[in-house]
Coordinates of N, CA and C in Angstrom, one line a residue:
M200 N 20.4 38.2 -6.4 CA 19.6 39.1 -7.2 C 20.1 38.8 -7.9
K201 N 21.5 38.8 -9.2 CA 22.1 38.8 -10.0 C 21.7 37.6 -10.7
T202 N 21.1 36.3 -10.0 CA 20.7 34.9 -10.4 C 19.9 35.1 -10.7
T203 N 18.6 35.3 -9.8 CA 17.3 35.6 -10.4 C 17.1 36.7 -11.7
L204 N 18.1 37.8 -12.0 CA 17.7 39.1 -12.7 C 17.7 38.4 -13.7
I205 N 19.0 37.8 -14.2 CA 19.7 37.1 -15.4 C 18.3 35.7 -15.8
I206 N 18.2 34.9 -15.0 CA 17.4 33.7 -15.1 C 15.6 34.7 -15.8
T207 N 15.5 35.6 -15.0 CA 13.9 36.3 -15.6 C 13.6 36.8 -16.8
F208 N 15.5 37.8 -17.1 CA 15.7 38.3 -18.9 C 15.3 37.1 -19.5
T209 N 16.5 35.9 -19.8 CA 16.9 34.7 -20.2 C 15.2 34.4 -20.8
F210 N 14.1 34.8 -19.8 CA 13.3 33.6 -19.9 C 12.1 34.0 -20.4
F211 N 12.3 36.1 -20.5 CA 11.8 36.8 -20.7 C 11.9 36.6 -22.7
C212 N 13.3 36.8 -22.9 CA 13.4 36.9 -24.7 C 13.3 35.8 -25.0
I213 N 13.1 34.8 -24.4 CA 13.0 33.0 -25.3 C 11.5 33.2 -25.5
N214 N 10.3 33.7 -24.6 CA 9.6 34.4 -24.6 C 8.9 34.8 -26.1
L215 N 10.2 36.2 -26.4 CA 9.3 36.9 -27.1 C 10.1 36.4 -28.6
I216 N 10.8 35.9 -28.4 CA 11.8 35.1 -29.4 C 10.5 34.2 -30.4
G217 N 9.9 33.2 -28.9 CA 8.6 32.2 -30.1 C 7.6 32.9 -30.6
Q218 N 7.2 34.0 -30.3 CA 5.2 34.6 -30.4 C 6.2 35.6 -32.1
V219 N 4.8 35.2 -32.0 CA 4.3 35.4 -34.3 C 3.9 36.8 -33.6
V220 N 4.7 38.4 -33.8 CA 4.2 39.2 -33.5 C 3.5 40.0 -34.9
P221 N 2.3 40.0 -35.3 CA 1.9 40.8 -36.6 C 1.9 42.3 -37.1
E222 N 2.0 42.1 -38.4 CA 2.2 43.5 -38.9 C 1.9 44.6 -38.5
P223 N 1.9 45.7 -38.4 CA 1.1 46.7 -38.3 C 0.6 47.0 -39.7
P224 N -0.5 47.6 -40.0 CA -1.2 47.5 -41.8 C -0.1 49.0 -42.0
P225 N 0.0 49.0 -43.6 CA 0.6 49.4 -44.5 C -0.2 51.0 -44.1
V226 N 1.0 52.6 -44.0 CA 0.5 53.6 -43.9 C 1.0 54.1 -45.0
N227 N 0.1 54.5 -46.4 CA 0.3 55.1 -48.0 C 2.1 54.4 -48.0
K228 N 1.5 52.7 -47.9 CA 2.7 51.9 -48.3 C 3.7 52.2 -49.9
I229 N 4.5 52.3 -50.6 CA 4.6 52.5 -52.1 C 5.6 50.8 -52.2
T230 N 5.0 50.3 -53.3 CA 5.2 49.0 -53.7 C 6.6 50.0 -54.9
V231 N 6.4 48.6 -55.4 CA 7.4 49.0 -56.9 C 7.6 50.1 -57.6
A232 N 8.4 50.5 -57.1 CA 10.0 51.6 -57.6 C 10.4 51.4 -58.5
T233 N 10.6 51.4 -59.2 CA 11.6 51.4 -60.3 C 11.9 53.1 -61.1
S234 N 11.2 53.2 -61.5 CA 10.6 55.2 -61.5 C 9.5 55.5 -61.3
E235 N 9.4 57.2 -61.3 CA 8.5 57.5 -60.8 C 7.3 57.3 -61.2
N236 N 7.1 56.1 -62.8 CA 6.3 56.1 -63.5 C 6.1 54.6 -63.2
D237 N 6.7 54.2 -62.3 CA 6.2 53.0 -62.0 C 5.2 52.6 -60.8
V238 N 5.5 53.9 -59.5 CA 5.6 53.7 -58.7 C 3.8 53.1 -58.1
V239 N 3.3 52.5 -57.4 CA 2.1 52.2 -57.1 C 1.8 52.3 -55.9
Y240 N 1.0 52.9 -55.7 CA 0.9 53.8 -54.8 C -0.2 52.5 -53.9
D241 N -1.1 51.8 -52.3 CA -1.4 51.4 -51.8 C -2.7 52.5 -51.7
I242 N -2.1 52.9 -50.6 CA -3.6 54.3 -50.7 C -3.4 55.3 -50.7
V243 N -4.3 55.7 -51.4 CA -4.2 57.3 -51.7 C -5.4 58.3 -51.6
E244 N -4.8 59.7 -51.8 CA -5.8 60.5 -51.4 C -7.7 60.7 -52.4
E245 N -7.4 60.0 -53.3 CA -8.2 60.4 -54.5 C -8.9 58.7 -54.6
P246 N -9.2 57.4 -54.1 CA -9.4 56.5 -54.7 C -10.1 56.2 -56.7
A247 N -8.7 55.0 -57.4 CA -9.4 54.6 -58.2 C -11.4 54.4 -58.4
S248 N -11.8 54.6 -59.2 CA -13.3 54.2 -59.9 C -13.6 53.7 -61.0
F249 N -14.8 53.1 -60.5 CA -15.1 52.2 -61.8 C -15.8 53.8 -62.8
P250 N -16.1 53.8 -63.7 CA -17.2 54.2 -64.4 C -18.6 54.4 -64.2
G251 N -18.9 55.7 -63.3 CA -20.6 55.5 -63.3 C -20.6 55.2 -61.4
G252 N -19.2 54.7 -60.7 CA -19.1 54.7 -59.4 C -19.7 52.9 -58.9
M253 N -20.0 53.1 -57.6 CA -19.9 51.9 -56.9 C -21.0 51.1 -58.0
K254 N -22.2 51.1 -57.8 CA -23.7 51.0 -58.3 C -23.8 50.0 -59.9
E255 N -22.4 50.9 -60.8 CA -22.2 50.1 -62.3 C -21.3 49.6 -62.1
M256 N -19.9 49.5 -61.4 CA -19.6 48.0 -61.2 C -20.2 46.7 -60.2
M257 N -20.9 47.1 -59.4 CA -21.5 46.1 -59.5 C -22.6 45.8 -60.6
K258 N -23.3 46.3 -61.0 CA -24.1 45.9 -62.1 C -23.1 45.6 -63.5
Y259 N -22.2 45.4 -63.2 CA -21.4 45.1 -64.6 C -20.7 43.8 -64.2
I260 N -20.7 43.6 -62.3 CA -20.4 42.0 -61.7 C -21.3 40.8 -62.2
F261 N -22.4 41.7 -61.6 CA -23.2 40.8 -62.1 C -24.2 40.3 -63.3
E262 N -24.0 41.5 -64.5 CA -23.9 41.1 -65.8 C -23.0 39.8 -66.0
N263 N -21.9 40.3 -65.6 CA -21.0 39.2 -66.6 C -20.3 38.1 -65.5
V264 N -20.2 38.0 -64.6 CA -20.2 36.3 -63.7 C -21.1 35.5 -64.2
K265 N -19.9 34.7 -64.8 CA -20.3 33.2 -65.4 C -19.9 32.3 -64.1
Y266 N -21.2 31.4 -63.4 CA -20.8 30.9 -62.7 C -20.2 29.3 -63.6
P267 N -19.3 29.1 -62.9 CA -18.7 27.7 -63.1 C -19.7 26.5 -63.0
E268 N -19.7 25.6 -64.0 CA -20.5 25.0 -63.8 C -20.6 23.8 -62.4
I269 N -18.8 23.4 -62.4 CA -18.1 22.6 -61.9 C -19.2 22.7 -60.1
A270 N -18.9 24.3 -60.3 CA -19.1 25.2 -58.5 C -20.2 24.9 -58.8
R271 N -21.3 25.3 -59.3 CA -22.7 24.7 -59.8 C -22.9 23.5 -58.7
S272 N -22.4 22.3 -60.2 CA -23.1 21.8 -60.2 C -22.0 20.7 -58.7
N273 N -21.2 21.2 -57.7 CA -21.4 20.5 -56.6 C -21.3 21.7 -55.4
G274 N -21.8 22.7 -55.6 CA -22.6 23.5 -54.6 C -21.7 24.4 -54.4
I275 N -21.0 24.5 -54.7 CA -19.8 25.6 -53.7 C -19.7 27.2 -53.8
Q276 N -20.0 27.6 -52.9 CA -20.1 29.4 -52.8 C -19.3 29.4 -51.9
G277 N -18.6 30.8 -52.2 CA -17.6 31.5 -51.2 C -17.8 33.3 -52.1
R278 N -16.7 33.5 -51.3 CA -16.3 35.3 -52.0 C -14.7 35.1 -52.1
V279 N -14.9 35.9 -53.3 CA -12.7 35.8 -53.7 C -12.2 37.2 -53.8
Y280 N -11.4 37.4 -53.4 CA -11.0 38.6 -53.0 C -9.9 38.9 -54.2
V281 N -9.8 39.9 -55.3 CA -9.1 40.1 -56.3 C -9.0 41.1 -56.0
Q282 N -7.4 41.6 -56.3 CA -6.7 42.6 -56.4 C -6.2 42.9 -57.7
F283 N -6.2 44.6 -58.0 CA -5.7 44.5 -59.6 C -4.7 46.1 -59.4
V284 N -4.3 46.1 -59.8 CA -3.5 48.1 -60.2 C -4.5 49.2 -60.9
V285 N -4.5 50.1 -60.5 CA -5.5 51.0 -61.7 C -4.1 51.7 -62.1
F286 N -3.9 51.7 -63.3 CA -2.6 52.9 -63.8 C -3.7 53.6 -64.5
K287 N -1.9 55.0 -64.2 CA -2.7 56.5 -64.3 C -3.2 56.4 -65.9
D288 N -2.3 55.7 -66.8 CA -3.7 56.0 -68.4 C -5.4 55.3 -68.0
S289 N -5.5 55.1 -67.3 CA -6.7 53.9 -67.1 C -6.4 52.8 -66.6
S290 N -5.9 52.3 -67.1 CA -5.6 49.9 -67.6 C -6.1 49.7 -66.6
I291 N -6.3 48.0 -66.4 CA -6.3 47.8 -65.1 C -4.9 45.9 -65.5
K292 N -4.2 46.0 -64.7 CA -3.3 45.3 -64.5 C -3.1 44.0 -63.4
D293 N -2.2 43.4 -64.0 CA -1.5 42.8 -62.0 C -2.2 42.3 -61.6
V294 N -3.5 41.7 -62.2 CA -5.0 40.7 -61.6 C -4.5 39.8 -60.3
R295 N -5.0 39.8 -59.2 CA -4.5 38.3 -58.7 C -4.9 37.9 -57.8
V296 N -5.3 36.8 -57.4 CA -6.1 36.7 -55.8 C -5.7 36.8 -55.0
I297 N -6.1 37.7 -54.5 CA -5.6 37.6 -52.2 C -5.8 36.7 -51.4
K298 N -7.2 36.4 -51.4 CA -8.1 35.5 -50.7 C -9.2 35.1 -51.7
G299 N -8.9 33.4 -52.3 CA -9.6 32.5 -53.3 C -10.4 32.1 -52.4
Y300 N -11.1 31.3 -53.0 CA -12.1 30.3 -52.1 C -12.3 29.1 -52.8
H301 N -12.0 28.8 -54.5 CA -11.7 27.5 -54.8 C -11.2 28.0 -56.5
S302 N -10.7 26.5 -56.6 CA -10.3 27.4 -58.2 C -11.4 28.0 -58.6
D303 N -12.2 27.1 -59.4 CA -13.0 27.2 -60.4 C -13.2 29.1 -60.0
L304 N -14.1 29.2 -58.4 CA -14.5 30.5 -58.8 C -13.4 31.3 -58.6
D305 N -11.7 31.4 -58.8 CA -10.8 32.3 -58.7 C -10.9 32.5 -59.6
K306 N -10.5 31.7 -60.3 CA -10.5 32.3 -62.4 C -11.7 32.3 -62.8
E307 N -12.8 32.4 -62.3 CA -14.3 33.6 -62.8 C -13.9 34.4 -62.7
A308 N -12.9 34.7 -61.1 CA -13.0 36.4 -61.0 C -12.4 37.2 -61.2
V309 N -11.5 36.6 -61.6 CA -9.9 36.7 -62.5 C -10.3 37.4 -63.9
R310 N -10.9 36.8 -64.7 CA -11.8 36.7 -65.6 C -12.6 37.8 -65.7
V311 N -13.5 37.9 -65.3 CA -14.3 39.2 -64.8 C -13.6 40.7 -64.7
I312 N -12.7 40.5 -64.0 CA -12.0 41.4 -64.1 C -10.8 41.9 -64.6
K313 N -9.9 41.8 -64.7 CA -9.5 41.2 -66.2 C -10.7 42.3 -67.7
N314 N -11.5 42.1 -67.7 CA -12.4 42.4 -68.4 C -12.7 43.1 -68.3
M315 N -12.5 43.8 -67.5 CA -13.3 45.2 -67.4 C -13.3 46.5 -67.8
P316 N -13.6 47.4 -68.4 CA -13.5 49.0 -69.3 C -12.1 49.1 -67.5
N317 N -11.5 50.2 -68.7 CA -11.1 51.4 -68.0 C -11.8 51.8 -67.2
W318 N -11.1 52.8 -65.9 CA -11.2 52.9 -65.0 C -11.1 54.1 -65.1
I319 N -11.4 55.2 -64.3 CA -11.2 56.3 -63.5 C -9.6 55.9 -62.3
P320 N -8.2 56.5 -63.1 CA -7.4 56.0 -61.9 C -7.5 57.2 -60.6
G321 N -6.7 57.3 -59.5 CA -6.8 57.4 -58.4 C -5.4 58.9 -58.6
K322 N -5.7 59.4 -57.3 CA -5.2 60.8 -57.5 C -4.4 60.9 -55.9
Q323 N -3.5 61.2 -56.4 CA -2.7 62.0 -55.3 C -2.2 62.8 -56.0
K324 N -2.5 64.5 -54.1 CA -1.5 66.0 -55.0 C -2.0 66.1 -56.4
G325 N -3.5 65.3 -56.2 CA -4.0 66.8 -57.8 C -3.9 65.5 -59.2
K326 N -2.8 64.8 -58.8 CA -2.1 64.3 -60.2 C -2.7 62.1 -59.8
A327 N -2.8 61.9 -60.9 CA -3.4 60.4 -61.6 C -2.3 60.1 -61.4
V328 N -2.7 58.9 -61.1 CA -1.6 57.8 -60.5 C -1.8 56.7 -60.3
N329 N -0.6 55.0 -60.2 CA -1.0 54.0 -60.4 C -1.3 53.8 -59.0
S330 N -2.2 52.8 -58.5 CA -3.3 52.8 -57.5 C -3.4 51.1 -57.3
K331 N -3.3 50.7 -56.3 CA -4.0 49.4 -56.0 C -5.4 49.8 -55.5
F332 N -6.4 48.2 -56.5 CA -8.0 48.5 -55.8 C -8.2 46.4 -55.2
T333 N -9.1 46.5 -54.8 CA -9.2 45.1 -54.3 C -11.1 44.9 -54.0
I334 N -11.5 44.1 -54.9 CA -12.4 43.8 -54.8 C -13.2 42.6 -54.4
P335 N -14.2 42.2 -53.7 CA -14.4 41.0 -53.4 C -15.6 40.7 -54.3
I336 N -15.8 39.7 -54.5 CA -16.4 39.0 -55.6 C -17.2 37.5 -54.6
S337 N -18.4 37.7 -55.1 CA -19.8 36.4 -53.5 C -20.4 36.0 -55.1
F338 N -19.9 34.8 -54.5 CA -20.9 33.4 -55.3 C -21.7 33.1 -54.8
K339 N -22.5 33.6 -55.1 CA -23.6 32.4 -54.2 C -25.1 31.9 -55.0
L340 N -24.9 30.6 -54.6 CA -26.2 29.7 -55.6 C -28.1 30.6 -55.1
E341 N -28.8 30.2 -56.2 CA -30.3 30.4 -55.5 C -30.5 28.8 -55.2
K342 N -31.2 29.1 -53.8 CA -32.2 28.1 -53.4 C -33.4 27.5 -54.7

């Protein structure tokens, strides 16, 4: 009986060690915190917003994206996910691709986000805070 139990337990432990368990999604996770002014929230009560709302943001992106010529001539299409921080002073910083598609499309998506006008910062407990925001930018060629 003891031998069977030990073998079963050992087998169970080996199986657990070999498995990759996905991380649960963060809940109001706070990144970077060297001082109160540097705290960056992943989730806030009132998310940051583009001046004029989503419709104006989509218009801005549509009017400012320049399809990279190399990507156009090679028929490269795809979606790039760009993440950035909207600081409480309304500025946009720390722009980075979190899921790219092609280096030329990635660079163009980052360029467009970096050149956006200042945003309305997110709020936590009624106060403006630094918060992350993620935008997908789709590159699609017309037929």
